[in-house]
Every structure is written in C-alpha cells, then in structure tokens.
C-alpha cells in the first residue's frame, strides 16, 4: 500500500510515509525552536531582497512581513504549535506562514535552502549570545576591579606548588583574574569577526540561479559581508567550534578561580568569607556552610570542554558540503552559551560580596619564610653574587626552621654569623610590607602599582 505523506514539504518524492520513530529521531524542532526569532529575522531579510530583485511582488513581501510578525508574536506568547512532522524550526515557521498568508508563504523559500538558512540562524544566534556573555564578563571584571582597589594594601602569601612562596597583595592576586578575563573577552570578540559573515545565498550548496543580492541581505542582517564560497558556507561549523573553545577557556579560568575560593573559604586557609547567599548547608551536618557556587562552576567547566570535543568530533569526518550530522551542533552550542551566561552571572553577583580576612592572610604570609628571596636580593645589592646569597639565605632559613622563628625574628648577631654584609637595615626588607612595596615595576605587587593597574584597567573597561 502506498501512503503519500502530504504534510511534508518534501512529500512528492516519497511513496512511503516516514517511519514514526524516524520522524521523531530526525526531528530537531524540540531544540532548534530556540533560534526561531533569528530564523524570522533571516526570512524577513530574504523576502525583502527577493522583492527587490523582482521575485516577489510588494504585496507578497508585505504579506510575508505581516505573517512573520504574527508568528513571532505567537512564539513569544507561547501559543505557537510546534509540530514534529514539520521536523525543524525552519519548516514549522514556513508551514505556519503558508497557513496564514497562502501562496506568498510558499514563495519565501525561493533561492534558499534550509542549509544556508540554518547556518545563518546559528550565526545570528551566537552573535546575540556573545553580547550577553560579554556584558556578564564586564560585570565580573568590574567587581574584581573594585575589590582589588579595596584590597590593594592587603598582604597575603603568594604560592607556587601551593607552598608559601613570596608575599603578594590580595589586590594584585585579584588583578591576575582580571587579566585572564580580559584575554577571554578579546578571544570572544575576535571569534565574533568570523561569526559575522553571512552564508545566506549559498542555498543547498551550489548557490542559486536567481539574481540574488547578497550584499543587501548581509546589510539588512548586520553581517560584515557575504561569505565567499557556497560549499564552505553551508558545511563548516568552525565558527561554532571557535566559540566553544573560547567558552572552554573562560570556564577553565572560572574553574581555577573557583578552586582558590573553595580553598580560601576552608577552615584550613580561612582567608575569605563567601556570603551566605552564595553557599548552602548540609542536610546532615548542621555546622556546614558549603561554597556551592564556586564548586558548581568548577564542575560546569567540564561540560563546556566536553561540548568543544563533541563539536570537533562532529565535524572531523564530514565530506563537503552539508550533512545531517550538523544538526547535532545545536544542543552543545546552546548549553555552552547557557553555562557561560549563568556561571559568569553567579560570579559577577558573588565577587563584590567577598570579604578578605586580612589578619589571617597576613599571618599566613609570615609563615614559610616568604621574604627569603628579599634577603638574597638584599645581599646582592650589598655586592654578593646571587648564588652565594642564595646559600647564605639557605643557612638563615635552616636556623629559622630549627628555632621555629621567621627570618624577621632572627637577631642581627645571628644573621651576621652567615654574612657580615648584613646590617640593621635588613629588617626593613624582611618585613612583609617592605617586600611587597619593593616590587613596584610594571606588573608588580606593590600597593601603589596595584592601584595604578586598577586605574588603567578601568579605562579599558569603559571602552
Ligand atoms: N535541522 C537541520 C540542521 O539543524 C536543518 C538543515 C537541514 N537540511 C537538510 N537538507 N536536511 O542542520
């Protein structure tokens, strides 16, 4: 028995209805309806261009514009009836348009294909999401700057190998996070240049025989230019991979930031307080206050890196040009955008409310002989070769370890046993304040340098 499926746009070719499960299996409407507004924007530009080149009459163009406006409203109000039979967002909207306006709706698809349509939609969608991500990044950076300024004089231990290394200021430490996020922003903006190129007009893969005006559609949609090659335009998703790679780096940075916040909030470090609003309790241990926000963000970084790997694998085996494999690009992309926006938002909300426990930070910096390098530098300034100075300081540290004293607590007479070059002024540099104040070159940890770095950074943020 022959069943002709009259619901499908491609029905005439088929003698048999699509298998019921295959219909569900191949449909993407459940998730790609998220790009409905972008799909409508693309269709509006396409219709205007078709009218300009004489394919549509002005009445048809106006009917399409009105019909699409009605559909946009139905979607926004949650009244639009999405149908699996119409497979994806593109066919759902086109079918509804034809319901609403008749024959003009059927003409809209002239000179285009879902292949260039979907590639256009994703680019429009990503362009919008990047703006939101960028503004959350800016909010977070602003919070970091304010805190860094406030904590420019706060001394804490700087670590290497998670062992106390040298004293730094908390403001300086925070500004390291600012720098990472600045590069993240640059990467997103750079990737946006390649996203903002228009595939529409490539049609299925080979372009179209209609005299389309791709400059017009590109301009209407705010793309910087039409793409150069039709085969490339419908097939490659490198721009989406780039976005996910930039997103993975953002999440990697947030994950490292999270790790520090979790450590610092622990009773063992006790460097910061994370306000209650960003923590939760335990269902069994009444005393617990868990740093959930940073822990979750650290966890979420894994899924974005996973999406990057998914997209790379999705792409790597595909011959030119479009393949249905590409339908699988949407969910990882949407989840990447959501995860970035939500994680950045949680951080941007939380960071301004972090409190530094200054005494604990200071006391921790006093442990672990954090000014040992300063003593070596002091001896070098007095004429000793750095390697010899390193040796002398090693002896002083050993005495400190054995007698459980910091370098600043060892007497001058004792220090002079190791080198007669040491005089009373040594205590200026053995103090934590002296150590950080001395590092006043560009990129250094001195409080005044940090204040300058904050001021310069503020200017970049306002641009
Ligand atoms: N839903 C498809 C996607 O996401 C749209 C393009 C389908 N094109 C086609 N010829 N099957 O990629």
PDB file of C-alpha atoms and ligand atoms in Angstrom, residues 28 32 87-88 90 114-115 118 322 324 326-327 330, ligand 1:
ATOM      1  CA  UNK A  28      15.243  18.912  15.693  1.00  0.00           C
ATOM      2  CA  UNK A  32      16.180  24.370  17.374  1.00  0.00           C
ATOM      3  CA  UNK A  87      10.849  18.462  11.566  1.00  0.00           C
ATOM      4  CA  UNK A  88      12.643  21.677  12.425  1.00  0.00           C
ATOM      5  CA  UNK A  90      12.538  26.379   9.613  1.00  0.00           C
ATOM      6  CA  UNK A 114      17.492  25.105   4.931  1.00  0.00           C
ATOM      7  CA  UNK A 115      21.230  24.548   4.682  1.00  0.00           C
ATOM      8  CA  UNK A 118      20.360  27.140   9.456  1.00  0.00           C
ATOM      9  CA  UNK A 322      26.147  19.928   4.233  1.00  0.00           C
ATOM     10  CA  UNK A 324      22.705  15.974   8.601  1.00  0.00           C
ATOM     11  CA  UNK A 326      25.438  19.158  11.615  1.00  0.00           C
ATOM     12  CA  UNK A 327      22.025  19.093  13.247  1.00  0.00           C
ATOM     13  CA  UNK A 330      22.818  22.941  18.332  1.00  0.00           C
TER      14      UNK A 330
HETATM   15  N1  LIG B   1      17.611  20.838  11.005  1.00  0.00           N
HETATM   16  C1  LIG B   1      18.718  20.951  10.092  1.00  0.00           C
HETATM   17  C2  LIG B   1      20.013  21.293  10.875  1.00  0.00           C
HETATM   18  O1  LIG B   1      19.920  21.613  12.005  1.00  0.00           O
HETATM   19  C3  LIG B   1      18.444  21.995   9.080  1.00  0.00           C
HETATM   20  C4  LIG B   1      19.063  21.781   7.776  1.00  0.00           C
HETATM   21  C5  LIG B   1      18.511  20.534   7.142  1.00  0.00           C
HETATM   22  N2  LIG B   1      18.854  20.412   5.798  1.00  0.00           N
HETATM   23  C6  LIG B   1      18.618  19.283   5.128  1.00  0.00           C
HETATM   24  N3  LIG B   1      18.859  19.264   3.894  1.00  0.00           N
HETATM   25  N4  LIG B   1      18.224  18.199   5.754  1.00  0.00           N
HETATM   26  O2  LIG B   1      21.097  21.233  10.362  1.00  0.00           O
END
